[in-house]
XYZ file of C-alpha atoms in Angstrom:
517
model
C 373.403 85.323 49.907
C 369.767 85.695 50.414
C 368.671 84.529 47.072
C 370.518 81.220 48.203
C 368.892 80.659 51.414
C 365.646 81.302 50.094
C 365.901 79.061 47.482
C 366.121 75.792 48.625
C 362.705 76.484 51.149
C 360.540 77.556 48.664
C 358.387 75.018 47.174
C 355.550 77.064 46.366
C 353.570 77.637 43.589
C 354.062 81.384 43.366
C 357.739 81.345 44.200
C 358.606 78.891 40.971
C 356.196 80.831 38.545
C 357.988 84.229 39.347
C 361.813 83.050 38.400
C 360.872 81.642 35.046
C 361.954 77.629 36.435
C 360.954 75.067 34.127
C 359.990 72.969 37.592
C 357.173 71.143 37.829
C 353.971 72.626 39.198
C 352.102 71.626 42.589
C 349.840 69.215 41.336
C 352.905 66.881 39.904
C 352.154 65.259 43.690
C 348.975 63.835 42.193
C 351.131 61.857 40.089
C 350.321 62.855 36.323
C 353.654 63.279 33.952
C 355.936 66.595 33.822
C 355.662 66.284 29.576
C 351.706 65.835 29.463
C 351.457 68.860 32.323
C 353.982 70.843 29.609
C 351.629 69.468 26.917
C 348.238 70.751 28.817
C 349.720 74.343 28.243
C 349.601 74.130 24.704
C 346.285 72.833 24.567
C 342.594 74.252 23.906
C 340.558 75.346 26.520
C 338.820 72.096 27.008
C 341.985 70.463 27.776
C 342.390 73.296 30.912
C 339.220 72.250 31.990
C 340.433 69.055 32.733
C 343.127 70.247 34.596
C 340.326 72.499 36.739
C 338.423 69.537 37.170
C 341.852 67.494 38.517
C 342.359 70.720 41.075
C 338.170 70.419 41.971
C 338.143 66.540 42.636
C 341.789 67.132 44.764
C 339.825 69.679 47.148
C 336.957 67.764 47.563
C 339.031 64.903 48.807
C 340.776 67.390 51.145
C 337.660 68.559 52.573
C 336.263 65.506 52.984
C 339.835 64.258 55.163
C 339.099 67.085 56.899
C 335.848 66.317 57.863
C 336.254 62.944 58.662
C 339.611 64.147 60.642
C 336.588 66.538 63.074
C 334.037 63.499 63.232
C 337.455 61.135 64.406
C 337.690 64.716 67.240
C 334.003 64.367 67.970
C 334.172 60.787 69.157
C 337.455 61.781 71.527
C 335.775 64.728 72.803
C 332.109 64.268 73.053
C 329.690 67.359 72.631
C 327.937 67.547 76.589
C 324.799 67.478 75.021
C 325.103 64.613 72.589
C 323.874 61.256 73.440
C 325.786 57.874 73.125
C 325.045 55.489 70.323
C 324.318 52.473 71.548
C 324.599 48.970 69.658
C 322.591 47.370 72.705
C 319.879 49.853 71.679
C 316.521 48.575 73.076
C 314.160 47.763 69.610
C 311.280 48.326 71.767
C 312.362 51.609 73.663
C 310.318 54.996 72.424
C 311.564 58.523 72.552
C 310.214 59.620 76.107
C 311.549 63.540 74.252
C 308.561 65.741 75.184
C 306.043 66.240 72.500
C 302.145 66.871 72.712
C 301.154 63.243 73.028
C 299.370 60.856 75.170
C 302.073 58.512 75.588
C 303.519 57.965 79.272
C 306.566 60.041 80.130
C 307.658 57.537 82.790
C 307.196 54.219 80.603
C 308.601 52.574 77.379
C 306.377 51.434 75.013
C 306.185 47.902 73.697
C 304.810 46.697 70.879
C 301.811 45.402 72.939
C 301.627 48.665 75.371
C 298.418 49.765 74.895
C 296.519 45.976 74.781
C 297.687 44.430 77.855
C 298.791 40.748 78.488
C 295.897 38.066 79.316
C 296.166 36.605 82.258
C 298.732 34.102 83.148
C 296.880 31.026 85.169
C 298.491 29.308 87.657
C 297.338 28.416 91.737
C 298.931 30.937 93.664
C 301.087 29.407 97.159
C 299.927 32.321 98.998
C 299.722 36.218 99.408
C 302.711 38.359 99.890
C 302.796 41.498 101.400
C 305.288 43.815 101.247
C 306.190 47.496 103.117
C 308.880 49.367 101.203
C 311.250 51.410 102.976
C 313.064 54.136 101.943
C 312.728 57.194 99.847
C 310.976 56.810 96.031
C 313.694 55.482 94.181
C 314.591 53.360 96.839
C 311.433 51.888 96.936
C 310.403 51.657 93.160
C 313.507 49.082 92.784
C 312.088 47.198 95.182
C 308.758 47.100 94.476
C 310.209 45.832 90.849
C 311.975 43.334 93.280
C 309.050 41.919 94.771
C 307.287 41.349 91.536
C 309.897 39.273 90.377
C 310.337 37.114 93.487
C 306.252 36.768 93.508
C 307.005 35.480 89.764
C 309.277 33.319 90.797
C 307.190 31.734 93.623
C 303.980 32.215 91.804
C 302.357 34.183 94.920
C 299.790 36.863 95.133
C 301.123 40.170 95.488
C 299.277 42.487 97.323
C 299.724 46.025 96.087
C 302.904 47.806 98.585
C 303.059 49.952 101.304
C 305.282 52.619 101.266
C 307.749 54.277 103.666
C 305.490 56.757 106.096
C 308.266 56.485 109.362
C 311.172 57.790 107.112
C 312.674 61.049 107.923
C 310.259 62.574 105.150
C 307.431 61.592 106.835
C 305.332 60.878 103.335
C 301.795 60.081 103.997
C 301.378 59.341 100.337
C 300.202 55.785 99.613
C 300.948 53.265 96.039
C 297.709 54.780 94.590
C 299.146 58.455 95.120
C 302.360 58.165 93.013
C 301.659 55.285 90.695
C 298.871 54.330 88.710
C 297.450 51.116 90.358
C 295.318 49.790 87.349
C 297.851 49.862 85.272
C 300.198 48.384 87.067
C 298.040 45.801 87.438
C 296.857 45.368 84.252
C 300.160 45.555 82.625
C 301.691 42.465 85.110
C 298.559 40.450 84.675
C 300.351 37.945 81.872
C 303.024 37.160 84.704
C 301.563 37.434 88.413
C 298.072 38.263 90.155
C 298.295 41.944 92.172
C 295.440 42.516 94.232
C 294.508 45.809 96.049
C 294.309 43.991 99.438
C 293.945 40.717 101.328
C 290.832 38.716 100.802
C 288.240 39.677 103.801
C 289.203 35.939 105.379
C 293.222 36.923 106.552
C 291.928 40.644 107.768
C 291.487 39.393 111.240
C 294.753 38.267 111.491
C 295.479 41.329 110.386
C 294.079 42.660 113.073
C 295.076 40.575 115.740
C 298.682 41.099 114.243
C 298.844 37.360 113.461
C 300.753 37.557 110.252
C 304.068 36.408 109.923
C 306.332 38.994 108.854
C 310.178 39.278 108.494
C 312.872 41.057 106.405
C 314.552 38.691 103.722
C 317.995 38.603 103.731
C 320.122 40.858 101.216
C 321.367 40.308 98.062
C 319.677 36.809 98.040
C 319.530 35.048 94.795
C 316.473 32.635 93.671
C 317.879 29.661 95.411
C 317.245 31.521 98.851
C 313.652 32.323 97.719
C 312.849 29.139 96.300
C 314.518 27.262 99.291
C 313.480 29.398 102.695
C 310.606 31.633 102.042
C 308.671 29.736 100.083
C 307.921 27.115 102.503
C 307.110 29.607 104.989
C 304.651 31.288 102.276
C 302.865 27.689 102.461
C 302.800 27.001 106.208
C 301.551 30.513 106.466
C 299.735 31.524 103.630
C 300.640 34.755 103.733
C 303.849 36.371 104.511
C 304.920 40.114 105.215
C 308.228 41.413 104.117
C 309.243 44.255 106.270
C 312.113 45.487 104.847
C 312.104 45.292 100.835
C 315.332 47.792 99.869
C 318.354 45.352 98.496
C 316.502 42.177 98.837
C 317.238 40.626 95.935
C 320.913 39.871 94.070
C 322.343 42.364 91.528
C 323.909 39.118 89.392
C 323.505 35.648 89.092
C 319.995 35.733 88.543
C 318.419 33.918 85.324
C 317.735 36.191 82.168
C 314.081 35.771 82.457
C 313.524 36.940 85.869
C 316.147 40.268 85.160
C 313.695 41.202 82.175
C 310.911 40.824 84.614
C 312.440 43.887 86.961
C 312.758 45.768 83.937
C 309.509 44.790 82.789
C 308.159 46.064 86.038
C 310.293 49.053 86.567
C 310.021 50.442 82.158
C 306.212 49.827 81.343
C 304.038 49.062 84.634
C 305.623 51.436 87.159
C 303.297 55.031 85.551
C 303.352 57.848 87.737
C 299.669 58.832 88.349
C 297.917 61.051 85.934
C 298.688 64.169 87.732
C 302.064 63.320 88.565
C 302.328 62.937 84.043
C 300.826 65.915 83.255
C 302.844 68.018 85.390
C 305.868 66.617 84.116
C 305.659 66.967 80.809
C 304.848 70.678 81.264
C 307.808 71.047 82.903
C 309.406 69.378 80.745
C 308.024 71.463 77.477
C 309.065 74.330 79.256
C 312.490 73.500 79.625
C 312.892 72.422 75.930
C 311.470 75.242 74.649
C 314.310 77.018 75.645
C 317.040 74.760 74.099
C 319.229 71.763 75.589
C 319.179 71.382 79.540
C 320.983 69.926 82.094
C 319.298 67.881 85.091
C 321.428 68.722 88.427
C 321.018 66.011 90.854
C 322.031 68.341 93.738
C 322.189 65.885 96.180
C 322.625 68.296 99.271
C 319.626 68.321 101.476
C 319.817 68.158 105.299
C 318.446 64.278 105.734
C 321.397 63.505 103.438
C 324.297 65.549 105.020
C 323.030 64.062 108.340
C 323.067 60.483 107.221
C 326.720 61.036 105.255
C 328.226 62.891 108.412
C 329.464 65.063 105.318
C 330.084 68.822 106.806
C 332.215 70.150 104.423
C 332.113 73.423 104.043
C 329.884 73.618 106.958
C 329.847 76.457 109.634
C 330.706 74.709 113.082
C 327.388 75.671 114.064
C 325.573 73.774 110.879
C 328.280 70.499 111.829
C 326.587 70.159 115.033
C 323.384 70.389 114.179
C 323.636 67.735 111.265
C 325.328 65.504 114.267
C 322.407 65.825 116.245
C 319.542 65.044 113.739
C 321.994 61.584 112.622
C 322.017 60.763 116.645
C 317.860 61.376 116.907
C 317.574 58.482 114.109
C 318.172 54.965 115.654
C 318.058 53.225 112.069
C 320.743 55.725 110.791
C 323.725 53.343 112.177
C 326.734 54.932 111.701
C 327.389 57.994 114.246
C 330.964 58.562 115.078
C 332.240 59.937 111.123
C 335.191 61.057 110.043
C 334.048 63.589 107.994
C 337.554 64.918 106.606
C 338.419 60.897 106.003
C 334.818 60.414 104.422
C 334.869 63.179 101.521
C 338.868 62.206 100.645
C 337.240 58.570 100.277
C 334.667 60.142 97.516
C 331.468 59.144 99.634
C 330.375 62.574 100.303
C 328.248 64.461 97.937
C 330.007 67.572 96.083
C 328.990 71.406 97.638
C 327.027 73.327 95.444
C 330.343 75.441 95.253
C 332.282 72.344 94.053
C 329.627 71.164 91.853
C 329.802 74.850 90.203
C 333.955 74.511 89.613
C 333.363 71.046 88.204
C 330.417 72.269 85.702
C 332.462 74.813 84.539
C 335.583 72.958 84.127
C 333.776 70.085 81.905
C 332.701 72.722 79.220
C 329.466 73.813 80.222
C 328.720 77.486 79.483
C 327.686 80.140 81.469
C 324.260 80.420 79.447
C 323.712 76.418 80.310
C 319.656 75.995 81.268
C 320.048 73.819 84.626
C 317.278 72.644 86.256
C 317.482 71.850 89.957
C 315.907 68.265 90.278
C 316.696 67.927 94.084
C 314.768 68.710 97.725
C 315.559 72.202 99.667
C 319.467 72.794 99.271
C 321.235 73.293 103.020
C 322.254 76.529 103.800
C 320.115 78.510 101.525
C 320.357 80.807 99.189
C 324.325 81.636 100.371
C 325.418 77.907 99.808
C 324.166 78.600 96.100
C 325.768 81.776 95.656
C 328.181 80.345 93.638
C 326.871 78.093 91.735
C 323.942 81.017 90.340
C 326.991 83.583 89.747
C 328.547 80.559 87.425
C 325.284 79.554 85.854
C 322.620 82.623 86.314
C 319.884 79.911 84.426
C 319.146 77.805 86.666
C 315.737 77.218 87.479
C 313.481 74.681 89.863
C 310.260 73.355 89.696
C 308.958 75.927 91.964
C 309.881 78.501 89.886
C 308.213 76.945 86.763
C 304.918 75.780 88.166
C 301.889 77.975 89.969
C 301.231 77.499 93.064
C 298.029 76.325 92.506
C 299.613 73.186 90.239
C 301.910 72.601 93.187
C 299.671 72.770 96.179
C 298.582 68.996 96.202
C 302.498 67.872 96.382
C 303.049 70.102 99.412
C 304.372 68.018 102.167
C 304.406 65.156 99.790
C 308.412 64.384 99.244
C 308.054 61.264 97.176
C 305.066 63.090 94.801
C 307.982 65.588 94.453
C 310.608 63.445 93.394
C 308.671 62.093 90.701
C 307.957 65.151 89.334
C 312.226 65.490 89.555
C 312.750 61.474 88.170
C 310.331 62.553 84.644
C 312.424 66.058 84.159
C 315.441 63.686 85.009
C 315.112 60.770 82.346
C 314.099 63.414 79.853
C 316.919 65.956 79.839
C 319.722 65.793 77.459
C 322.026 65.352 79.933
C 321.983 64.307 83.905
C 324.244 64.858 86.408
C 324.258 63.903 90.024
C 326.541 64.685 92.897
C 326.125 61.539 94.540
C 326.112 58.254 93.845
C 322.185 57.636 96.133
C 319.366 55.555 94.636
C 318.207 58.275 92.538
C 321.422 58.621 90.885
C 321.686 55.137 90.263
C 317.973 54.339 89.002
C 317.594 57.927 86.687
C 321.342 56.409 85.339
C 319.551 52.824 84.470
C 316.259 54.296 83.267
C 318.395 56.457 80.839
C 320.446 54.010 79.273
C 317.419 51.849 78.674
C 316.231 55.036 76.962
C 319.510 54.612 74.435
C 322.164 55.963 76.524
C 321.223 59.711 77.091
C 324.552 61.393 78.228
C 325.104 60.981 81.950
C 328.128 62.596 83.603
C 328.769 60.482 86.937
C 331.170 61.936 88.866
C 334.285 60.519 90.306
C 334.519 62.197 93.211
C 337.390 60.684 95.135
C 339.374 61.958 92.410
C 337.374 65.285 92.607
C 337.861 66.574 95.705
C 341.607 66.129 95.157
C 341.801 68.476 92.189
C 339.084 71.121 93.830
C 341.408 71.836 96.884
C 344.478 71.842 94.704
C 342.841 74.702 93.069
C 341.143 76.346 96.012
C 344.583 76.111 96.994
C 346.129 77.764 94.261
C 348.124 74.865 94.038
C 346.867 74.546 90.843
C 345.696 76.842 87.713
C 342.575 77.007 86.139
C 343.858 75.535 82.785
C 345.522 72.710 83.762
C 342.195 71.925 86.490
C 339.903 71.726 83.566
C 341.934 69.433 81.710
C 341.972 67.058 84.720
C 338.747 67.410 85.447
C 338.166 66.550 81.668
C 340.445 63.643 81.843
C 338.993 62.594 84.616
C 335.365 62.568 83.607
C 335.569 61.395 79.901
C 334.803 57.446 80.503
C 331.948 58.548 83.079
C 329.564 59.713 80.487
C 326.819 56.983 80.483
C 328.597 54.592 77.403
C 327.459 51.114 77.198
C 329.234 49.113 79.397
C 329.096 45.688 81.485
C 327.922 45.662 84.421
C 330.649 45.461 87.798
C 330.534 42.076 89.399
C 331.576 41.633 92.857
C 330.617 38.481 93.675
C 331.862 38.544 97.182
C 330.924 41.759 98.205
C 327.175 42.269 96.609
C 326.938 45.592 98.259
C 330.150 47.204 97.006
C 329.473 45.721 92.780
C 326.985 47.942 90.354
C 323.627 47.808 91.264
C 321.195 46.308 88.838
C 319.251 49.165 88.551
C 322.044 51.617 87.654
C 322.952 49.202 84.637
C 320.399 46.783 83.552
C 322.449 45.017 81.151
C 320.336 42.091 80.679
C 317.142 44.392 79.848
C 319.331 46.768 76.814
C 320.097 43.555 74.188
């Protein structure tokens, strides 16, 4: 009785050779004849060694199924630290990786970059001046704003002030963060930057005779073209007070979208200094293998603004209520903060971030740098996040003092030094959704789409108290989380158009899909 249930299930090789049957062999699959097999047999030894070959060329086609079965895996389940391939790949992008060069971290190279443009003549309708406000990523999309509406209105830019009444209180000027004659230089073949006003318009300087006004938001050229230019005329020169947002996301023609690339890719270079420093940082990092860039977007200024207190001691809630009531410009001051994180507009906690790191496949030996401000709460908000990931390191831990000291009190200089480690790490992730989320995101897919993990957090915070809950296992966590996250990596994409709401639709920055072709 067992001999005839074994029988019929056993199609092996092995099993047929051991009773004597006269069936065919296994390789009668690969469709040669049950007389020539029987026929092999009796043949020489060469003959066999066709028959070896037959079995040789069968596995190679196996392993090579096989192979092409894992590559099919790969593109499913991306590796964390693998990049996208991009078919928009920018021809005249240059790998910003860190090697011992002279080339500028911060910039892409062109096939003119080191001979800059002549001149581009034409009689300038005026002077425009322009104070940025905001912190530095805020303000270096606008400054590649105003550059492109100066284009358009052939005006005189005068180099921009930045932000020194934000909550940061950054005394730096233009010539402390960027290099001025290069960004002059560089822009020379489509407007005329000067350093300052010609000596005739600094008494009404003075005499606070200039006209000055904030344009309005999300304006396309028509606006420009139609309002401020006559003003820029009657007046001859015009201050814009407010620059953040001034200019639409869509809509705009092709030429004047490269321009804001133009602006914001090649002529925006971080000072010497500011280079230096952050390509030693960078070196260091690399030398110790793949790295992640944390945007940890959890600083007091931004908890304030948010009205985000998760996680918060009663004690810290109030005091973040207080500093958002001090600030007159901060609008909104009665927030729902419960309401506000279930909506996804508050940054994750370190201790969610840590969860959500951990359930997308990073390893406990993943080298994270910091590239954020001082984290709220200390040392015990990060308690987690350092047990999950013991390499994690910050700027301040890989510089001297002594490289450091001129940045001291200097928030933007600081940032810059976090935007170069941020556009060069193999992969970026930030908590929140802010401008330097949004511009680090745009800068690396002009790069050729270096892996960036944006997190959804409305869906987030769901699945994190479902597990703080116990509500829900680990296993079954991480494969949400994983679900969740895999078409936020940083593919190429088109950008979100909401032509009604400007202010709710991808910013142009985040995904300058006219700039990538």
């Amino acid at each position: 009785m067992i001999q005839q249930q074994q029988a019929p299930s056993s199609p092996s090789v092995d099993a047929q050779s051991s009773n004597g049957s006269s069936k065919c062999p296994w390789w009668q699959d690969l469709g040669l004849k049950h007389a020539f097999l029987e026929n092999l047999r009796g043949r020489p030894r060469q003959s066999r060694t066709q028959v070896w070959l037959v079995r040789l060329s069968t596995t190679i086609l196996l392993w090579t199924c096989l192979i092409q079965l894992m590559a099919l895996t790969e593109l499913w389940h991306p590796n964390l630290f693998q990049g996208w391939p991009s078919c928009f790949h920018n021809q005249n992008s240059a790998n910003l990786e860190v090697v011992p060069s002279n080339k500028p971290m911060s910039t892409i190279a062109s096939s003119n970059f080191s001979t800059f443009p002549p001149p581009r003549p034409y009689k300038s309708n005026g002077y425009l001046m322009v104070s940025c406000n905001g912190g530095l990523n805020q303000m270096r999309a606008a400054i590649c704003d105003m550059v492109a509406i100066s284009r358009y209105l052939n005006l005189t830019l005068v180099i921009p002030e930045l932000d020194k009444a934000s909550f940061w209180a950054d005394p730096s000027d233009f010539k402390d963060i960027f290099d001025v004659d290069h960004f002059i230089k560089s822009l020379q073949g489509e407007v005329k930057i000067v350093k300052e006003l010609p000596h005739k318009y600094l008494d009404r300087i003075r005499k606070d005779e200039i006209f000055s006004m904030p344009p309005v938001s999300w304006s396309n050229e028509s606006y420009y073209s139609s309002q401020i230019l006559p003003l820029v005329k009657k007046h001859k020169v015009i201050h814009f007070s407010k620059t953040d947002s001034r200019l639409a996301n869509n809509g705009l023609p092709l030429w004047l979208q490269s321009i804001r690339c133009r602006v914001n890719y090649e002529a925006l270079k971080f000072t010497p200094l500011i280079e230096r420093l952050g390509r030693e940082l960078v070196n260091i990092l690399q030398k110790k293998g793949p790295f992640v860039a944390l945007h940890l977007r959890y600083e007091m200024d931004m908890l304030a603004f948010s009205g985000c207190t998760h996680g918060c001691s009663d004690e810290e809630a109030a005091q973040l209520t207080k500093m958002r009531l001090a600030y007159p410009w901060w609008k909104e001051k009665v927030i729902n903060s419960v309401q506000k994180r279930l909506d996804g507009l508050c940054p994750l906690t370190p201790e969610e971030t840590a969860l959500v790191l951990k359930a997308l496949g990073f390893q406990r030996d993943t080298q994270i740098y910091i590239a954020a401000g001082e984290i709220y709460g200390g040392n015990q908000r990060m308690d987690l996040l350092h047990t999950t990931f013991p390499n994690i390191v910050r700027k301040e831990m890989l510089l001297s003092q002594e490289d450091l000291k001129l940045f001291q009190n200097h928030s933007s200089q600081m940032a810059a030094l976090d935007y170069l480690v941020a556009i060069n790490s193999d992969v970026f992730v930030p908590t929140y959704d802010g401008n330097m989320a949004k511009v680090v995101s745009g800068h690396r897919r002009y790069l050729g789409y270096r892996k960036t993990i944006l997190l959804d957090r409305q869906k987030l915070v769901g699945l994190l108290d479902q597990y703080n809950n116990s509500t829900l296992d680990w296993v079954l966590f991480a494969a949400r989380v994983q679900e969740i996250e895999s078409e936020l990596m940083g593919a190429p994409r088109q950008r979100k158009v909401i032509a009604e709401r400007p202010k709710e639709e991808e910013y142009f920055y985040a995904n300058p899909v006219e700039c990538l072709a």
